[in-house]
Amino acid sequence: MGSLLYVSCIISLLLQAGLASKTRNFKWEVGYMYASPDCEEKILLGINGQFPGPTIRAKAGDTIHVELKNALHTEGVVIHWHGIRQYGTPWADGTASISQCAINPEETYVYRFQVDKAGTYFYHGHYGMQRAAGLYGSLIVEVADGEEEPFHYDGEFNLLLSDWYHQSIYDQMVGLSSKPFRWIGEPQSLLINGRGQYNCSLAAHLMEGSSTCKLTSKDCAPVVLRVLPGKTYRLRVTSTTSLSSLNLAIGNHKMMVVEADGNYVEPFIVDDMDIYSGESYSVLINTDQNPSSNYWLSVGVRGRKPNTQPALAIINYQPNSPSKLPESSPPVTPEWNDYNHSKSFSRKILARQGTPKPPLYAEQKIALLNTQNKINGYIKWSINNVSLALPPTPYLGSMRYHLKNAFDPSKPPDNFPSDYDVMKPPKNPNSTQSSNAYVIQFNSTVDVILQNANALADNVSEIHPWHLHGHDFWVLGYGDERFEEKDASQFNLKNPPLRNTVVIFPYGWTAIRFAADNPGVWAFHCHIEPHLHMGMGVIFAEGVDHVRRIPKDAITCGMTAKKLMNNGLP
């Protein structure tokens, strides 16, 4: 089944490439810049002086060509193209120490890859915690010429959601790696398309003229979505948050969910929707409310006790003035710990008819226990009691060219002790570090059970959104407490959704299945930035010997650089 999927994807790529596909060329420079995304001026990372970075729009089958110069003074950089599967171009995935070397200051690297599937995607930094410093933007892939979406809409808007800290990522990283541990806390603001308002209720400001809320810069001006009455609009919604799980709602309007992570889903209607870091959705709204009014769009925090005010935008029914106040208050975000509400939304997401079904069986099963641990007194996140430590030589180069001593080749555990109590803190909190690289048989089908557990403190279990590079996977099911073999009988094999990011709820498990049909080395990790920084991830390698013609500038660091100088690489 896996090989058939791979072949069908390649055939699809070739067919689309012949139908008026184009190469979309971009010349980017990543650098520091001053900006005031929440009305407080800070230094952040931008692209060509823009924050968020430029939006890429392409059509399925097009080739993206990005010439990326690193204009940062003292640090490397990479860009990950989140949700793009990179068939045939694993070195373009944009993961430092995994698929490529970090791009050094003043150096240029070319990303060239094909976008094979229409959908809502984004890109972001994948080196250190640069995503949390503002290095992100949208990547929208429209259907190829001659094709149509399976739903109608009259116009569309793109909403890129993020959280924002006033503390620099360097302060954050030092605190996370310190003894005693210094947690980063909750974000100061939530941003919509890079705009928010710190320490200011936008609703109160507009409705009451609050003197304590001053919009000091155009950088933090409210986002306004201008609509016409009696139309249908597509909202493309993506979360690139560092920490926060979010909830989005629109006053007096229902939303029809039609796409998740670049895959069509059976349409369903909701009043509000949860969205976790790394996820993307498309929803349809009908502008069928009182045309003489404007309406609030509200984004609030879920899954953590919020200390951050909701972000607000205005749905402006034209010809009303955008400054006309909505008649009703903004929608109220559901209680942060109402997990039944969250689970209900996740379980409504099912594959649209025509989506490939999963194989009935998997050749390999890997159970990944998510725990908080300590290594020499430092707090870490671990998977099966192993915390991820990335090597200086990218796995793709060291595995492809069989370099010895480039990383720890020992096989990581594919299960955890049968007597481990996921409802309590670990009896032995000590952990170890390793390269955490799973070598998976090419073209096999793999089940992964993501198992959540209690953290170091009593009665604490956190939400973790997990993202798999290089693949879509089927979400087979969710459950509470510890996964047991009997739970597999409840897997959804009829219409499970295809995703690239999925959540595990506190004290619960999530089961996924994927085809290991994409030669390369791929990260699989929690998409919460501080959690990945603290070791919450693993590496999946498959069919690496099938990878050909790796660009030398992708892997000329660490041991591959030494081999190039001595004997060269084939």
Coordinates of C-alpha atoms in Angstrom, one line a residue:
M1 CA 0.0 0.0 0.0
G2 CA 2.8 2.4 0.9
S3 CA 4.6 1.9 -2.4
L4 CA 1.4 2.4 -4.3
L5 CA 0.8 5.7 -2.5
Y6 CA 4.4 6.8 -3.3
V7 CA 4.0 5.9 -7.0
S8 CA 0.6 7.6 -7.2
C9 CA 2.1 10.8 -5.7
I10 CA 5.0 10.7 -8.2
I11 CA 2.5 10.2 -11.1
S12 CA 0.4 13.0 -9.8
L13 CA 3.4 15.3 -9.6
L14 CA 4.4 14.5 -13.2
L15 CA 0.9 15.0 -14.6
Q16 CA 0.5 18.3 -12.7
A17 CA 4.0 19.5 -13.8
G18 CA 2.9 19.2 -17.4
L19 CA -0.2 21.3 -17.0
A20 CA 1.1 24.8 -17.2
S21 CA 3.0 24.6 -13.9
K22 CA 5.3 27.4 -13.2
T23 CA 8.4 28.1 -11.2
R24 CA 7.8 30.8 -8.5
N25 CA 11.0 32.7 -7.8
F26 CA 11.8 34.5 -4.6
K27 CA 14.8 36.3 -3.3
W28 CA 14.8 36.6 0.5
E29 CA 17.0 38.0 3.1
V30 CA 16.5 37.1 6.8
G31 CA 17.5 39.9 9.2
Y32 CA 16.9 41.6 12.4
M33 CA 14.4 44.5 12.4
Y34 CA 12.5 46.7 14.8
A35 CA 8.8 46.3 14.9
S36 CA 5.8 46.9 17.3
P37 CA 3.5 43.9 16.6
D38 CA 1.6 44.5 19.9
C39 CA 2.4 48.3 20.1
E40 CA 5.6 47.5 22.1
E41 CA 8.7 48.0 20.0
K42 CA 11.0 45.0 20.0
I43 CA 13.7 43.4 17.8
L44 CA 12.4 40.5 15.8
L45 CA 13.3 38.4 12.8
G46 CA 11.9 39.4 9.4
I47 CA 12.2 38.6 5.7
N48 CA 13.0 41.5 3.4
G49 CA 12.1 43.9 6.2
Q50 CA 8.6 42.3 6.5
F51 CA 6.9 40.7 9.5
P52 CA 5.3 38.3 9.1
G53 CA 7.3 37.2 6.1
P54 CA 6.0 37.5 2.5
T55 CA 3.1 35.2 1.6
I56 CA 3.9 32.7 -1.1
R57 CA 1.0 31.8 -3.4
A58 CA 1.3 29.1 -5.9
K59 CA -0.7 26.4 -7.7
A60 CA -0.5 22.6 -7.2
G61 CA 2.4 21.3 -9.4
D62 CA 4.4 24.6 -9.3
T63 CA 8.0 24.7 -8.2
I64 CA 9.1 27.1 -5.5
H65 CA 12.5 28.6 -5.8
V66 CA 13.7 30.6 -2.8
E67 CA 17.2 32.1 -2.7
L68 CA 17.6 32.7 1.0
K69 CA 20.4 34.9 2.3
N70 CA 21.2 34.9 6.0
A71 CA 21.8 38.5 7.1
L72 CA 21.8 37.7 10.8
H73 CA 25.1 38.8 12.3
T74 CA 26.0 35.9 14.6
E75 CA 23.7 32.9 14.1
G76 CA 22.6 30.4 11.5
V77 CA 19.1 30.1 10.0
V78 CA 16.9 27.6 8.1
I79 CA 13.4 27.7 6.8
H80 CA 11.0 24.7 7.2
W81 CA 8.1 24.5 4.7
H82 CA 5.5 23.2 7.0
G83 CA 3.1 20.6 5.4
I84 CA 5.1 20.3 2.1
R85 CA 6.1 16.7 1.8
Q86 CA 9.3 17.3 -0.2
Y87 CA 9.0 14.1 -2.3
G88 CA 12.4 13.8 -4.0
T89 CA 13.8 16.9 -2.2
P90 CA 14.4 15.9 1.4
W91 CA 17.3 18.3 1.7
A92 CA 14.8 21.2 1.2
D93 CA 12.7 20.4 4.3
G94 CA 14.6 23.1 6.2
T95 CA 15.5 21.4 9.5
A96 CA 18.9 22.2 10.9
S97 CA 21.0 19.2 11.9
I98 CA 18.4 16.9 10.3
S99 CA 18.0 17.7 6.6
Q100 CA 20.6 20.4 6.2
C101 CA 23.3 22.5 7.8
A102 CA 22.3 25.8 9.3
I103 CA 23.0 28.6 6.8
N104 CA 25.9 30.7 8.1
P105 CA 25.8 34.5 8.4
E106 CA 26.2 36.2 5.0
E107 CA 25.8 32.9 3.2
T108 CA 23.0 32.0 0.7
Y109 CA 21.1 28.8 0.3
V110 CA 18.6 27.8 -2.4
Y111 CA 15.4 26.0 -1.5
R112 CA 13.8 24.4 -4.6
F113 CA 10.9 22.1 -4.3
Q114 CA 7.5 21.2 -5.8
V115 CA 4.2 21.9 -4.1
D116 CA 2.2 18.8 -5.1
K117 CA -1.1 19.4 -3.3
A118 CA -3.5 22.3 -2.9
G119 CA -4.0 23.5 0.7
T120 CA -3.2 26.0 3.5
Y121 CA 0.4 25.8 4.6
F122 CA 3.1 28.0 6.2
Y123 CA 6.8 28.3 6.6
H124 CA 8.9 29.1 9.7
G125 CA 12.4 29.0 11.2
H126 CA 13.6 25.6 12.5
Y127 CA 16.8 26.5 14.2
G128 CA 16.9 27.3 17.9
M129 CA 13.7 29.1 18.7
Q130 CA 13.7 31.4 15.8
R131 CA 10.0 30.8 15.0
A132 CA 9.2 32.5 18.4
A133 CA 11.2 35.5 17.3
G134 CA 8.9 36.1 14.3
L135 CA 10.4 34.0 11.5
Y136 CA 7.3 32.7 9.8
G137 CA 4.9 33.4 7.0
S138 CA 2.1 31.8 4.9
L139 CA 2.3 29.4 2.0
I140 CA -1.0 29.1 0.1
V141 CA -1.3 26.4 -2.7
E142 CA -4.3 26.8 -4.9
V143 CA -5.7 24.0 -7.1
A144 CA -4.0 23.4 -10.4
D145 CA -5.4 25.1 -13.5
G146 CA -8.4 23.2 -14.8
E147 CA -9.3 21.8 -11.3
E148 CA -11.8 23.1 -8.8
E149 CA -12.2 23.0 -5.0
P150 CA -15.1 20.8 -3.8
F151 CA -16.8 23.8 -2.3
H152 CA -17.8 27.3 -3.5
Y153 CA -16.7 30.6 -2.1
D154 CA -16.8 34.2 -3.3
G155 CA -13.6 35.4 -1.6
E156 CA -11.0 34.4 0.9
F157 CA -8.9 35.8 3.8
N158 CA -5.7 34.4 5.3
L159 CA -5.3 34.4 9.1
L160 CA -1.9 33.6 10.5
L161 CA -2.2 33.3 14.3
S162 CA 0.7 33.5 16.7
D163 CA 1.7 34.3 20.3
W164 CA 4.2 37.0 21.2
Y165 CA 6.8 37.4 24.0
H166 CA 8.6 40.5 25.0
Q167 CA 11.4 38.5 26.4
S168 CA 13.9 37.6 23.6
I169 CA 14.3 34.1 22.5
Y170 CA 17.9 34.1 23.8
D171 CA 16.7 34.9 27.3
Q172 CA 14.1 32.2 26.9
M173 CA 16.5 29.6 25.7
V174 CA 19.0 30.3 28.5
G175 CA 16.2 30.1 31.1
L176 CA 15.0 26.8 29.7
S177 CA 18.5 25.4 29.8
S178 CA 19.3 26.7 33.3
K179 CA 19.6 25.2 36.7
P180 CA 17.4 26.2 38.5
F181 CA 14.9 26.1 35.6
R182 CA 13.3 29.4 34.4
W183 CA 10.1 28.8 32.6
I184 CA 9.1 31.4 29.9
G185 CA 5.6 32.0 31.3
E186 CA 2.6 32.9 29.2
P187 CA 2.9 35.1 26.2
Q188 CA 2.3 38.8 26.5
S189 CA 0.0 39.0 23.4
L190 CA -1.8 37.0 20.7
L191 CA -1.3 38.2 17.1
I192 CA -3.5 38.0 14.0
N193 CA -1.4 38.4 10.9
G194 CA 1.4 39.8 13.1
R195 CA -0.8 42.4 14.9
G196 CA -2.1 42.6 18.4
Q197 CA -2.4 44.9 21.3
Y198 CA -0.5 44.4 24.6
N199 CA -2.1 45.3 27.9
C200 CA -5.1 46.6 26.1
S201 CA -8.6 45.3 25.5
L202 CA -9.3 46.3 21.9
A203 CA -13.0 46.0 22.5
A204 CA -12.8 48.3 25.6
H205 CA -10.6 50.7 23.8
L206 CA -12.9 51.0 20.8
M207 CA -16.2 50.9 22.8
E208 CA -15.2 53.0 25.8
G209 CA -12.3 55.1 24.5
S210 CA -9.9 53.7 27.1
S211 CA -7.0 56.1 27.6
T212 CA -4.7 53.4 28.8
C213 CA -4.8 51.7 25.4
K214 CA -2.9 53.6 22.8
L215 CA -2.3 52.1 19.4
T216 CA 1.2 53.7 19.0
S217 CA 2.1 52.1 15.6
K218 CA 0.5 51.0 12.4
D219 CA 2.2 47.7 13.1
C220 CA -0.4 47.0 15.8
A221 CA -3.5 48.4 14.0
P222 CA -6.5 46.1 14.3
V223 CA -7.0 43.5 11.5
V224 CA -10.1 44.3 9.4
L225 CA -11.7 41.8 7.1
R226 CA -13.9 43.6 4.6
V227 CA -16.9 41.6 3.4
L228 CA -20.0 42.1 1.4
P229 CA -23.4 40.9 2.6
G230 CA -24.9 37.7 1.2
K231 CA -21.5 36.1 0.2
T232 CA -19.5 33.1 1.2
Y233 CA -15.9 33.6 2.3
R234 CA -13.1 31.1 2.9
L235 CA -10.9 31.8 6.0
R236 CA -7.6 30.1 5.8
V237 CA -6.5 29.8 9.5
T238 CA -3.0 28.7 10.6
S239 CA -1.4 28.6 14.0
T240 CA 2.4 29.2 14.3
T241 CA 2.3 29.8 18.0
S242 CA 5.3 29.1 20.2
L243 CA 3.3 27.8 23.2
S244 CA -0.4 28.6 23.1
S245 CA -3.3 26.5 22.0
L246 CA -6.0 28.7 20.6
N247 CA -9.7 29.0 19.9
L248 CA -11.3 31.1 17.2
A249 CA -14.9 32.3 17.0
I250 CA -16.9 35.0 15.1
G251 CA -19.7 36.8 16.7
N252 CA -23.2 35.7 15.3
H253 CA -21.5 33.6 12.6
K254 CA -21.1 29.8 12.3
M255 CA -18.2 28.3 10.5
M256 CA -18.1 25.3 8.2
V257 CA -14.8 23.4 8.4
V258 CA -13.7 22.1 5.0
E259 CA -9.9 21.6 5.1
A260 CA -7.4 20.5 7.7
D261 CA -3.6 20.6 7.1
G262 CA -4.0 20.6 3.3
N263 CA -6.5 17.8 3.2
Y264 CA -10.3 18.0 2.5
V265 CA -12.6 16.9 5.3
E266 CA -16.2 16.1 5.5
P267 CA -17.8 19.6 6.1
F268 CA -19.2 20.2 9.5
I269 CA -20.5 23.3 11.3
V270 CA -19.2 24.8 14.5
D271 CA -19.6 27.9 16.6
D272 CA -15.9 28.0 17.5
M273 CA -12.8 25.9 16.7
D274 CA -9.7 24.9 18.5
I275 CA -6.4 25.2 16.7
Y276 CA -3.1 23.9 18.0
S277 CA 0.4 25.0 17.0
G278 CA 1.3 23.6 13.6
E279 CA -2.3 23.1 12.4
S280 CA -4.1 24.8 9.6
Y281 CA -7.8 24.8 8.6
S282 CA -10.1 26.3 6.0
V283 CA -13.6 27.4 7.2
L284 CA -16.4 28.9 5.2
I285 CA -18.6 31.6 6.6
N286 CA -21.8 33.1 5.2
T287 CA -22.2 36.8 5.6
D288 CA -25.9 36.4 6.3
Q289 CA -26.2 38.6 9.4
N290 CA -27.6 42.1 9.9
P291 CA -25.7 44.0 7.1
S292 CA -25.9 47.3 9.1
S293 CA -23.5 45.9 11.8
N294 CA -19.9 44.8 12.1
Y295 CA -18.8 41.7 14.1
W296 CA -15.9 40.6 16.3
L297 CA -13.5 37.8 15.4
S298 CA -12.0 36.6 18.6
V299 CA -8.9 34.4 19.3
G300 CA -8.3 33.2 22.9
V301 CA -6.1 30.7 24.8
R302 CA -7.0 27.1 25.4
G303 CA -5.3 24.3 27.3
R304 CA -3.3 26.5 29.7
K305 CA -4.7 28.9 32.3
P306 CA -4.7 32.1 30.3
N307 CA -2.8 35.1 31.3
T308 CA -3.0 36.6 27.8
Q309 CA -6.0 38.6 26.5
P310 CA -7.8 37.5 23.4
A311 CA -6.8 38.9 20.1
L312 CA -9.6 40.6 18.1
A313 CA -10.3 41.5 14.5
I314 CA -13.3 43.1 12.9
I315 CA -15.6 41.5 10.3
N316 CA -16.5 44.7 8.4
Y317 CA -19.8 44.4 6.5
Q318 CA -19.4 46.9 3.7
P319 CA -20.4 49.7 3.1
N320 CA -20.2 50.1 6.9
S321 CA -17.2 52.0 8.2
P322 CA -14.6 49.6 9.6
S323 CA -14.6 51.9 12.7
K324 CA -18.2 51.2 13.4
L325 CA -18.4 49.3 16.6
P326 CA -20.0 45.8 16.7
E327 CA -23.3 45.9 18.6
S328 CA -22.4 42.8 20.6
S329 CA -19.5 41.9 22.8
P330 CA -16.7 39.6 21.4
P331 CA -17.3 35.8 21.6
V332 CA -16.1 34.3 24.9
T333 CA -13.4 31.7 24.6
P334 CA -14.5 28.3 26.2
E335 CA -12.9 27.6 29.6
W336 CA -9.2 26.8 29.1
N337 CA -9.5 23.3 30.7
D338 CA -12.8 22.2 29.1
Y339 CA -11.1 19.3 27.3
N340 CA -14.4 17.7 26.4
H341 CA -15.1 20.7 24.2
S342 CA -11.7 20.2 22.6
K343 CA -12.1 16.5 22.1
S344 CA -15.5 16.9 20.6
F345 CA -14.1 19.2 17.9
S346 CA -11.2 16.9 17.1
R347 CA -13.5 13.9 16.7
K348 CA -15.7 15.7 14.2
I349 CA -12.8 15.9 11.8
L350 CA -13.2 13.1 9.2
A351 CA -11.8 12.5 5.7
R352 CA -13.9 13.7 2.8
Q353 CA -15.1 11.0 0.5
G354 CA -12.4 10.2 -2.1
T355 CA -9.5 10.6 0.4
P356 CA -7.1 7.6 0.3
K357 CA -7.9 5.1 3.1
P358 CA -5.2 3.7 5.4
P359 CA -3.9 0.2 5.0
L360 CA -5.8 -2.3 7.2
Y361 CA -2.7 -3.3 9.0
A362 CA 0.7 -1.9 10.0
E363 CA 4.0 -3.8 9.8
Q364 CA 5.5 -1.8 12.7
K365 CA 4.2 -0.1 15.8
I366 CA 6.0 2.5 17.9
A367 CA 4.7 3.7 21.2
L368 CA 6.1 7.1 22.3
L369 CA 5.7 8.0 25.9
N370 CA 5.8 11.8 26.5
T371 CA 7.3 12.6 29.9
Q372 CA 9.0 15.5 31.7
N373 CA 12.3 14.4 33.2
K374 CA 15.7 15.6 34.6
I375 CA 19.2 15.1 33.3
N376 CA 21.9 16.1 35.8
G377 CA 19.3 18.3 37.5
Y378 CA 18.2 20.1 34.3
I379 CA 14.6 19.8 33.3
K380 CA 14.0 18.1 29.9
W381 CA 11.2 16.5 27.9
S382 CA 11.8 12.9 26.9
I383 CA 10.3 10.3 24.6
N384 CA 10.5 6.8 26.1
N385 CA 12.9 8.3 28.6
V386 CA 15.3 9.6 25.9
S387 CA 15.6 13.4 25.3
L388 CA 16.5 14.4 21.7
A389 CA 20.0 16.0 21.2
L390 CA 20.7 16.9 17.6
P391 CA 24.2 16.2 16.2
P392 CA 26.4 18.8 14.4
T393 CA 26.3 16.7 11.2
P394 CA 22.9 16.5 9.5
Y395 CA 21.4 13.0 9.7
L396 CA 20.6 13.1 6.0
G397 CA 24.3 13.4 5.0
S398 CA 25.7 11.1 7.7
M399 CA 23.1 8.3 7.0
R400 CA 23.3 8.6 3.2
Y401 CA 27.1 8.4 3.2
H402 CA 27.4 5.9 6.1
L403 CA 29.6 8.2 8.2
K404 CA 30.7 6.6 11.5
N405 CA 30.4 8.4 14.8
A406 CA 28.3 11.2 13.4
F407 CA 25.4 10.4 15.7
D408 CA 24.4 7.8 18.2
P409 CA 23.3 4.9 16.0
S410 CA 21.8 2.8 18.9
K411 CA 18.2 1.9 18.3
P412 CA 15.9 4.0 20.5
P413 CA 13.2 2.1 22.5
D414 CA 9.9 1.6 20.5
N415 CA 7.8 1.1 23.7
F416 CA 7.8 1.9 27.4
P417 CA 7.5 -0.2 30.5
S418 CA 4.2 -2.0 30.9
D419 CA 3.9 -0.9 34.6
Y420 CA 4.5 2.8 33.9
D421 CA 1.6 4.8 35.5
V422 CA 0.8 7.7 33.2
M423 CA -1.5 9.2 35.8
K424 CA 1.3 10.0 38.2
P425 CA 4.7 11.7 38.1
P426 CA 7.6 9.4 37.1
K427 CA 9.0 7.4 40.0
N428 CA 12.5 7.8 38.6
P429 CA 12.6 11.3 37.0
N430 CA 16.1 10.8 35.5
S431 CA 16.5 10.5 31.8
T432 CA 19.2 10.3 29.1
Q433 CA 20.0 12.2 25.9
S434 CA 20.5 10.6 22.4
S435 CA 20.1 11.1 18.7
N436 CA 16.7 9.3 18.9
A437 CA 16.8 8.1 15.2
Y438 CA 14.4 5.3 14.2
V439 CA 15.3 3.6 11.0
I440 CA 12.1 2.4 9.4
Q441 CA 11.8 -0.1 6.6
F442 CA 11.1 1.7 3.3
N443 CA 7.5 1.3 2.0
S444 CA 6.3 -0.2 5.2
T445 CA 3.2 1.0 7.1
V446 CA 3.8 2.3 10.6
D447 CA 1.5 2.9 13.6
V448 CA 2.6 5.4 16.2
I449 CA 0.9 5.6 19.6
L450 CA 1.5 9.0 21.2
Q451 CA 1.0 8.5 24.9
N452 CA 0.7 11.5 27.2
A453 CA 1.5 11.3 30.9
N454 CA 1.8 13.3 34.1
A455 CA 4.7 15.8 34.2
L456 CA 7.1 16.2 37.1
A457 CA 4.6 18.1 39.2
D458 CA 1.5 16.4 40.6
N459 CA -1.7 16.6 38.6
V460 CA -0.1 18.3 35.6
S461 CA -0.4 16.9 32.1
E462 CA 0.0 19.2 29.1
I463 CA -1.4 19.4 25.6
H464 CA 1.2 18.4 23.0
P465 CA 0.6 19.0 19.2
W466 CA 2.9 16.6 17.3
H467 CA 4.0 17.4 13.7
L468 CA 5.5 14.9 11.2
H469 CA 7.8 16.2 8.5
G470 CA 7.7 14.7 5.0
H471 CA 4.3 12.9 5.4
D472 CA 0.6 13.1 5.9
F473 CA -0.7 10.5 8.4
W474 CA -4.1 9.0 9.2
V475 CA -5.5 9.9 12.6
L476 CA -7.0 6.6 13.8
G477 CA -8.3 7.6 17.1
Y478 CA -8.0 9.3 20.5
G479 CA -8.4 7.9 24.0
D480 CA -8.0 8.6 27.7
E481 CA -5.4 7.3 30.2
R482 CA -3.0 4.6 29.0
F483 CA -3.4 2.9 25.6
E484 CA -4.2 -0.8 25.7
E485 CA -4.1 -3.2 22.8
K486 CA -7.9 -3.6 23.0
D487 CA -8.2 0.1 22.1
A488 CA -7.0 -0.8 18.5
S489 CA -10.3 -2.4 17.8
Q490 CA -11.9 1.0 18.0
F491 CA -9.5 2.6 15.4
N492 CA -11.3 4.4 12.6
L493 CA -10.2 2.7 9.4
K494 CA -13.2 3.9 7.4
N495 CA -12.7 7.6 7.0
P496 CA -9.8 8.8 9.3
P497 CA -8.6 12.3 8.4
L498 CA -5.2 12.8 6.8
R499 CA -3.1 15.4 8.8
N500 CA 0.5 16.4 9.3
T501 CA -0.1 17.7 12.9
V502 CA -2.2 16.1 15.7
V503 CA -2.8 16.8 19.3
I504 CA -2.5 14.5 22.3
F505 CA -4.7 15.6 25.2
P506 CA -3.7 15.6 28.8
Y507 CA -3.5 12.0 30.3
G508 CA -4.5 10.6 26.9
W509 CA -3.3 8.9 23.8
T510 CA -3.5 9.5 20.0
A511 CA -3.0 6.8 17.4
I512 CA -1.7 7.6 13.9
R513 CA -0.7 5.5 10.8
F514 CA 1.6 6.5 8.0
A515 CA 3.3 5.0 4.9
A516 CA 7.1 5.2 5.1
D517 CA 7.2 6.0 1.4
N518 CA 9.3 9.1 1.2
P519 CA 13.1 8.6 1.1
G520 CA 14.8 10.9 3.6
V521 CA 15.3 11.7 7.3
W522 CA 12.3 13.4 8.9
A523 CA 11.6 15.1 12.2
F524 CA 8.6 14.1 14.3
H525 CA 8.2 16.4 17.3
C526 CA 6.1 18.4 19.6
H527 CA 5.4 21.7 17.8
I528 CA 5.5 23.7 21.1
E529 CA 8.8 25.6 20.7
P530 CA 10.1 25.4 24.2
H531 CA 9.2 21.7 24.4
L532 CA 11.2 20.9 21.3
H533 CA 14.1 23.0 22.6
M534 CA 14.0 20.8 25.7
G535 CA 14.2 17.5 23.7
M536 CA 10.6 16.5 22.8
G537 CA 11.1 14.8 19.5
V538 CA 12.4 11.9 17.5
I539 CA 13.8 11.2 14.0
F540 CA 12.3 8.9 11.4
A541 CA 14.7 7.7 8.6
E542 CA 13.4 5.7 5.6
G543 CA 14.8 4.7 2.3
V544 CA 17.8 7.0 2.7
D545 CA 19.9 5.0 0.3
H546 CA 17.3 5.9 -2.4
V547 CA 18.2 9.6 -2.0
R548 CA 20.3 10.9 -4.8
R549 CA 22.2 14.1 -5.6
I550 CA 22.1 15.8 -2.2
P551 CA 23.3 19.4 -2.8
K552 CA 26.7 19.7 -1.1
D553 CA 25.9 23.0 0.5
A554 CA 23.1 21.2 2.4
I555 CA 25.5 18.9 4.3
T556 CA 28.9 20.5 4.3
C557 CA 29.2 20.9 8.0
G558 CA 30.4 18.6 10.8
M559 CA 31.8 15.3 9.6
T560 CA 30.5 15.6 6.0
A561 CA 32.6 18.7 5.6
K562 CA 35.7 16.8 6.7
K563 CA 35.0 14.0 4.3
L564 CA 34.5 16.5 1.4
M565 CA 37.9 18.0 2.1
N566 CA 39.6 14.6 2.3
N567 CA 38.0 12.3 -0.2
G568 CA 34.9 14.0 -1.5
L569 CA 31.3 12.6 -1.5
P570 CA 29.8 10.6 -4.3

